[in-house]
Coordinates of C-alpha atoms in Angstrom, one line a residue:
X1 CA -37.2 32.4 3.2
X2 CA -35.3 36.3 2.7
X3 CA -31.8 36.3 0.6
X4 CA -29.1 35.1 2.7
X5 CA -25.9 37.2 1.1
X6 CA -24.7 37.6 4.3
X7 CA -24.2 35.1 5.7
X8 CA -21.7 34.7 2.9
X9 CA -18.0 36.3 2.5
X10 CA -18.9 36.9 -1.2
X11 CA -17.6 40.0 -2.9
X12 CA -20.9 43.3 -4.0
X13 CA -18.5 43.4 -7.1
X14 CA -18.3 38.9 -7.7
X15 CA -21.7 37.5 -9.5
X16 CA -21.1 34.0 -8.0
X17 CA -24.7 32.1 -10.6
X18 CA -22.6 28.5 -10.5
X19 CA -23.4 26.6 -7.0
X20 CA -23.2 23.4 -9.7
X21 CA -19.4 23.2 -9.9
X22 CA -18.4 24.6 -6.3
X23 CA -20.7 25.2 -3.0
X24 CA -19.3 28.2 -1.2
X25 CA -18.5 27.6 2.7
X26 CA -20.7 30.0 4.7
X27 CA -20.0 32.0 8.2
X28 CA -20.4 29.5 9.0
X29 CA -18.7 26.2 8.0
X30 CA -15.5 28.9 7.4
X31 CA -15.9 28.7 11.3
X32 CA -15.8 25.4 11.4
X33 CA -12.9 24.5 9.6
X34 CA -10.7 27.3 11.4
X35 CA -11.4 26.5 15.2
X36 CA -11.0 22.5 13.5
X37 CA -7.3 23.4 12.7
X38 CA -6.7 26.0 16.0
X39 CA -7.9 23.2 18.4
X40 CA -6.5 20.3 16.6
X41 CA -2.9 20.9 17.8
X42 CA -4.6 22.8 21.5
X43 CA -6.6 20.1 22.1
X44 CA -4.3 16.8 21.3
X45 CA -4.2 15.5 23.7
X46 CA -8.4 15.0 24.4
X47 CA -8.5 13.6 21.6
X48 CA -10.6 9.5 22.8
X49 CA -12.3 6.8 20.9
X50 CA -15.1 8.7 20.7
X51 CA -14.1 11.6 18.4
X52 CA -13.5 8.8 16.0
X53 CA -17.1 7.8 15.3
X54 CA -19.2 10.6 17.2
X55 CA -19.0 13.1 15.1
X56 CA -19.0 10.5 11.3
X57 CA -22.4 9.4 13.1
X58 CA -24.2 12.6 13.4
X59 CA -23.4 13.8 10.0
X60 CA -24.3 10.4 8.4
X61 CA -28.0 11.7 10.4
X62 CA -28.5 14.8 9.1
X63 CA -28.2 13.4 5.3
X64 CA -30.1 11.0 6.2
X65 CA -33.0 13.8 7.3
X66 CA -31.9 15.1 3.7
X67 CA -33.7 12.1 2.2
X68 CA -36.2 11.9 4.9
X69 CA -35.1 7.9 6.3
X70 CA -33.9 8.1 9.6
X71 CA -31.7 4.9 8.7
X72 CA -28.5 6.6 9.7
X73 CA -27.7 3.3 9.7
X74 CA -27.1 2.5 6.2
X75 CA -25.5 6.9 5.0
X76 CA -21.8 5.6 4.2
X77 CA -19.0 8.6 4.2
X78 CA -16.9 8.7 1.1
X79 CA -14.3 10.5 -1.0
X80 CA -16.7 11.0 -4.4
X81 CA -19.1 9.9 -6.4
X82 CA -16.9 7.5 -8.2
X83 CA -15.9 5.6 -4.5
X84 CA -19.5 4.9 -4.2
X85 CA -20.3 4.0 -8.0
X86 CA -17.4 1.5 -7.2
X87 CA -19.1 0.4 -4.9
X88 CA -22.1 -0.8 -7.0
X89 CA -19.8 -2.0 -9.8
X90 CA -17.7 -4.4 -7.4
X91 CA -21.3 -5.6 -5.8
X92 CA -23.2 -6.5 -9.5
X93 CA -21.5 -9.3 -10.1
X94 CA -23.5 -11.4 -6.9
X95 CA -26.7 -9.5 -7.7
X96 CA -29.6 -11.7 -7.4
X97 CA -30.3 -12.9 -10.4
X98 CA -27.8 -10.6 -13.1
X99 CA -27.1 -13.4 -16.1
X100 CA -25.1 -12.8 -19.6
X101 CA -26.8 -9.8 -22.0
X102 CA -28.3 -8.3 -20.0
X103 CA -28.3 -4.5 -19.6
X104 CA -26.5 -1.6 -17.5
X105 CA -28.7 1.5 -18.6
X106 CA -27.5 5.6 -18.3
X107 CA -28.3 8.7 -20.3
X108 CA -26.7 10.6 -22.9
X109 CA -24.0 13.3 -22.1
X110 CA -24.0 12.2 -18.2
X111 CA -21.5 13.2 -16.2
X112 CA -18.6 11.1 -16.7
X113 CA -18.7 9.5 -12.7
X114 CA -21.6 7.8 -13.6
X115 CA -20.1 6.9 -16.7
X116 CA -16.9 5.0 -16.6
X117 CA -17.8 2.4 -13.6
X118 CA -19.8 0.1 -15.8
X119 CA -17.4 -0.8 -18.1
X120 CA -15.1 -2.9 -16.4
X121 CA -17.4 -5.4 -14.4
X122 CA -19.4 -4.9 -18.3
X123 CA -17.1 -6.9 -19.7
X124 CA -17.0 -8.8 -17.2
X125 CA -19.8 -10.1 -16.8
X126 CA -21.1 -10.0 -20.2
X127 CA -23.5 -7.3 -19.6
X128 CA -23.5 -4.8 -22.2
X129 CA -24.2 -0.3 -21.1
X130 CA -27.1 0.9 -23.0
X131 CA -27.7 4.5 -23.4
X132 CA -31.3 6.8 -23.7
X133 CA -30.6 9.5 -25.9
X134 CA -31.6 12.6 -24.9
X135 CA -34.6 13.9 -27.7
X136 CA -34.3 15.9 -30.5
X137 CA -36.2 18.7 -29.9
X138 CA -36.2 22.5 -27.9
X139 CA -38.5 21.4 -24.6
X140 CA -37.6 17.4 -24.3
X141 CA -38.3 16.5 -20.0
X142 CA -41.7 15.0 -20.7
X143 CA -40.2 12.9 -24.0
X144 CA -37.0 11.8 -21.9
X145 CA -38.1 11.0 -19.2
X146 CA -40.8 7.8 -21.3
X147 CA -38.3 7.1 -23.3
X148 CA -36.1 6.0 -19.9
X149 CA -39.5 4.5 -18.6
X150 CA -39.4 2.8 -22.0
X151 CA -36.2 1.5 -22.1
X152 CA -36.6 -0.2 -18.8
X153 CA -37.4 -4.4 -19.7
X154 CA -36.8 -7.2 -18.0
X155 CA -33.3 -7.4 -19.9
X156 CA -32.0 -4.4 -17.9
X157 CA -30.0 -5.1 -14.1
X158 CA -29.0 -1.3 -12.5
X159 CA -30.8 2.0 -13.8
X160 CA -28.7 6.1 -13.8
X161 CA -30.2 8.4 -13.0
X162 CA -29.4 11.7 -11.9
X163 CA -32.7 13.5 -9.9
X164 CA -31.7 16.4 -11.6
X165 CA -29.6 16.3 -15.1
X166 CA -26.0 17.9 -14.2
X167 CA -25.9 20.2 -17.3
X168 CA -29.6 20.6 -18.1
X169 CA -31.1 20.8 -15.0
X170 CA -33.9 18.2 -16.5
X171 CA -35.8 17.0 -14.0
X172 CA -36.3 12.8 -14.2
X173 CA -39.6 11.4 -12.6
X174 CA -37.4 9.2 -10.0
X175 CA -40.6 7.0 -8.6
X176 CA -41.8 6.3 -11.5
X177 CA -38.9 5.0 -12.6
X178 CA -37.8 3.7 -9.7
X179 CA -41.4 1.3 -10.2
X180 CA -39.8 0.4 -13.2
X181 CA -36.9 -1.0 -12.2
X182 CA -37.9 -2.5 -9.2
X183 CA -41.1 -4.7 -11.1
X184 CA -38.3 -6.2 -13.4
X185 CA -36.1 -6.6 -10.6
X186 CA -33.1 -3.9 -11.8
X187 CA -31.2 -1.8 -9.7
X188 CA -31.7 1.9 -9.2
X189 CA -28.8 4.1 -8.2
X190 CA -29.1 7.5 -7.9
X191 CA -26.6 10.7 -8.3
X192 CA -27.9 13.3 -6.1
X193 CA -25.0 15.8 -6.5
X194 CA -27.2 18.5 -8.2
X195 CA -30.0 18.3 -6.4
X196 CA -29.5 17.4 -2.2
X197 CA -28.8 20.0 -0.4
X198 CA -32.1 22.5 -3.1
X199 CA -34.4 20.7 -4.1
X200 CA -36.1 17.8 -2.0
X201 CA -35.5 13.9 -1.6
X202 CA -37.9 11.2 -0.4
X203 CA -35.7 7.7 -0.1
X204 CA -38.8 6.6 1.8
X205 CA -41.2 7.3 -1.8
X206 CA -38.3 6.8 -4.5
X207 CA -36.8 3.1 -2.8
X208 CA -33.7 3.6 -5.0
X209 CA -30.5 1.2 -4.3
X210 CA -28.4 3.4 -3.8
X211 CA -28.1 7.1 -3.7
X212 CA -24.5 9.5 -3.8
X213 CA -24.3 12.8 -2.8
X214 CA -20.7 15.0 -3.5
X215 CA -19.8 17.5 -0.6
X216 CA -19.1 20.6 -2.4
X217 CA -21.5 22.3 -4.0
X218 CA -25.4 22.2 -3.2
X219 CA -24.3 20.8 0.3
X220 CA -22.3 23.8 0.3
X221 CA -19.5 21.3 3.0
X222 CA -15.3 20.6 1.5
X223 CA -14.1 18.9 -1.5
X224 CA -13.5 15.4 -1.2
X225 CA -16.1 14.4 1.0
X226 CA -19.8 12.7 0.7
X227 CA -22.5 10.9 1.4
X228 CA -24.2 8.1 0.1
X229 CA -27.7 5.7 1.7
X230 CA -26.7 2.2 1.0
X231 CA -30.0 -0.5 0.3
X232 CA -30.7 -3.7 1.9
X233 CA -29.8 -4.8 -1.1
X234 CA -26.3 -4.2 -0.7
X235 CA -25.8 -5.9 2.9
X236 CA -23.1 -8.2 3.2
X237 CA -22.0 -6.9 0.4
X238 CA -18.3 -6.2 -0.7
X239 CA -16.5 -2.7 0.4
X240 CA -13.8 -1.2 -1.6
X241 CA -12.1 -1.4 1.0
X242 CA -10.6 -3.2 4.2
X243 CA -10.9 -0.4 7.2
X244 CA -10.2 -0.8 10.7
X245 CA -12.9 1.3 11.7
X246 CA -16.0 -0.9 9.2
X247 CA -14.9 -4.1 12.2
X248 CA -16.4 -5.1 14.9
X249 CA -14.9 -3.8 17.4
X250 CA -13.5 -0.8 16.6
X251 CA -14.2 1.9 19.2
X252 CA -12.3 -0.1 21.3
X253 CA -9.2 1.0 20.5
X254 CA -6.9 -1.8 23.1
X255 CA -8.9 -4.8 21.4
X256 CA -7.7 -3.6 17.5
X257 CA -5.5 -6.7 17.5
X258 CA -8.3 -8.5 18.7
X259 CA -8.7 -8.6 13.9
X260 CA -12.6 -9.7 13.7
X261 CA -14.1 -10.9 10.9
X262 CA -17.4 -9.3 10.5
X263 CA -18.5 -5.9 10.2
X264 CA -20.1 -3.4 11.3
X265 CA -24.5 -3.3 10.7
X266 CA -25.6 -2.0 7.1
X267 CA -23.5 1.0 5.5
X268 CA -20.5 1.1 7.4
X269 CA -18.8 -1.3 5.4
X270 CA -18.6 1.4 2.0
X271 CA -17.0 4.1 4.8
X272 CA -13.8 5.6 3.2
X273 CA -10.6 4.3 5.2
X274 CA -10.2 8.3 7.7
X275 CA -13.4 8.4 7.5
X276 CA -12.9 10.8 11.0
X277 CA -11.0 13.1 8.9
X278 CA -10.9 16.1 12.2
X279 CA -10.6 18.9 10.3
X280 CA -13.9 18.9 7.1
X281 CA -15.9 16.6 9.1
X282 CA -17.2 19.4 11.4
X283 CA -17.2 21.8 8.6
X284 CA -19.8 18.9 7.2
X285 CA -22.3 19.0 10.0
X286 CA -22.3 23.0 9.7
X287 CA -22.7 22.5 6.1
X288 CA -26.0 19.9 6.1
X289 CA -27.0 22.0 9.8
X290 CA -27.1 24.8 7.9
X291 CA -29.3 23.8 4.8
X292 CA -31.4 21.6 7.3
X293 CA -32.4 25.1 8.8
X294 CA -33.1 27.1 5.8
X295 CA -35.5 24.1 3.9
X296 CA -34.7 22.8 0.8
X297 CA -37.5 23.1 0.1
X298 CA -36.9 27.2 0.8
X299 CA -34.4 27.1 -1.0
X300 CA -36.0 25.2 -4.0
X301 CA -38.8 27.6 -3.7
X302 CA -36.1 30.9 -3.3
X303 CA -34.9 30.3 -6.6
X304 CA -37.7 30.1 -8.2
X305 CA -38.7 33.8 -7.4
X306 CA -35.6 34.7 -7.5
X307 CA -36.1 34.4 -11.9
X308 CA -39.3 34.7 -11.9
X309 CA -39.3 37.8 -14.3
X310 CA -36.0 37.2 -15.8
X311 CA -36.4 33.8 -17.9
X312 CA -39.1 34.9 -19.6
X313 CA -37.2 38.5 -21.3
X314 CA -34.5 36.0 -22.3
X315 CA -37.2 33.9 -23.7
X316 CA -38.5 35.9 -25.7
X317 CA -34.7 37.3 -26.4
X318 CA -34.2 33.7 -28.7
X319 CA -33.2 32.2 -25.4
X320 CA -34.9 29.1 -24.2
X321 CA -35.5 26.4 -21.1
X322 CA -36.8 23.5 -20.2
X323 CA -40.4 23.5 -19.0
X324 CA -41.2 24.7 -15.3
X325 CA -42.6 21.3 -14.3
X326 CA -39.6 19.8 -16.0
X327 CA -37.0 21.4 -14.8
X328 CA -35.0 22.4 -11.2
X329 CA -35.3 25.6 -10.4
X330 CA -31.7 25.9 -8.8
X331 CA -30.1 24.8 -11.6
X332 CA -32.3 26.2 -15.2
X333 CA -29.9 25.0 -18.8
X334 CA -30.0 27.5 -20.9
X335 CA -29.9 27.1 -24.2
X336 CA -28.6 29.4 -26.9
X337 CA -29.8 31.5 -30.2
X338 CA -28.0 29.4 -32.8
X339 CA -25.9 32.0 -33.8
X340 CA -24.3 32.6 -30.8
X341 CA -21.6 31.3 -29.1
X342 CA -21.5 29.9 -25.9
X343 CA -17.6 30.0 -25.4
X344 CA -17.4 33.9 -26.4
X345 CA -20.7 34.4 -24.4
X346 CA -19.2 33.1 -20.9
X347 CA -16.4 35.4 -21.8
X348 CA -18.1 38.4 -21.2
X349 CA -20.0 37.2 -17.8
X350 CA -16.1 36.5 -16.5
X351 CA -15.5 40.5 -18.8
X352 CA -18.5 41.5 -16.5
X353 CA -18.3 39.6 -13.0
X354 CA -20.8 37.6 -14.0
X355 CA -19.6 33.7 -13.4
X356 CA -22.1 30.9 -14.5
X357 CA -21.1 27.8 -16.5
X358 CA -20.3 25.9 -19.8
X359 CA -22.2 23.0 -20.1
X360 CA -23.2 20.7 -23.3
X361 CA -25.2 23.2 -25.5
X362 CA -25.5 26.6 -23.4
X363 CA -25.5 28.4 -20.4
X364 CA -25.3 26.7 -16.7
X365 CA -26.7 29.0 -14.3
X366 CA -27.5 27.4 -11.1
X367 CA -28.3 30.2 -7.8
X368 CA -29.1 29.8 -4.5
X369 CA -29.6 31.2 -0.7
X370 CA -26.7 34.0 -1.3
X371 CA -27.7 35.4 -5.1
X372 CA -29.8 38.6 -5.3
X373 CA -31.8 40.0 -7.7
X374 CA -29.0 42.4 -8.6
X375 CA -26.7 39.2 -9.6
X376 CA -29.9 38.0 -12.1
X377 CA -30.1 41.8 -13.3
X378 CA -26.4 42.1 -13.3
X379 CA -26.6 37.8 -16.0
X380 CA -29.6 39.6 -17.9
X381 CA -27.9 42.4 -18.4
X382 CA -24.8 41.0 -20.0
X383 CA -26.6 38.1 -22.6
X384 CA -28.6 40.9 -23.8
X385 CA -26.1 43.7 -24.1

């Protein structure tokens, strides 16, 4: 795969290696947004009931392809990760076999949206929250995966785990975690916000109960739109909101006051209200089409190749990373020498037009297909200066 910088309106003087914070729009996504806004008023008289549903179905189908599943009906449009997590929390009390004293298993240092959702339901159902600590060693990916597996017991009701750690880029063995969770009857919820779009994900192999991705990072779509997969355990569950579009026959606008007791099948009930989003949905569609065309496996390989020569140079200078087999190539958690203040270093990078993030105890470097060797060279030069 070759660099796609020419597909983005990025300033040549800026070295933006920060997709984990916010993915830029490609020129195609920008054009889709402009067109959606420009066409809305002149063509408003052509709007039909089909326009409320069909584009959303197309986006759901594209996301299903990214997850390697044909179950488009299990995809829901959501506004945020916290929304999807709240759906799980809302339905956890109805989980088969749930009993007081069981545990919700989290990881240390997880993103707040994956943490706050469980506090209320834990109190209400007399559950406890167990956090699996990150091992206190320089390279801990293997040990952390082992600790997660050991923490899953018959007392575990729910496992909440990312595909890639949002700060340090650790890879988690979701197939093994899912196998263990299923063996004890626990649900598995996976936040793929920092992976899907840049790293292959396979629902058929992993068999999670819920998967969620925000749309504005590695999917490189608009803010306030995301997508989630809900497995069979959520069929017949309780949605967060009673949107009219979730009900049977909601496409029959002339019969909307023939109120329906039944929802449309599978995950349709979990779609957010006003899911059609006539300006942003076309942008998300084009973004997903572009990612599928590039192919997440190719994106991952591109990012790995891009930093292959730089990583040994940085390690020789006292920086360190997780071994390659336990880290993603698109999200690098660069740990710093003890004498280096991360905020001071970040300020120096910004002064040299190099943009990464400070997260936890290091720098989060998150390249994508628009980055090139000049970006990496500018980063290394600034770090070693």
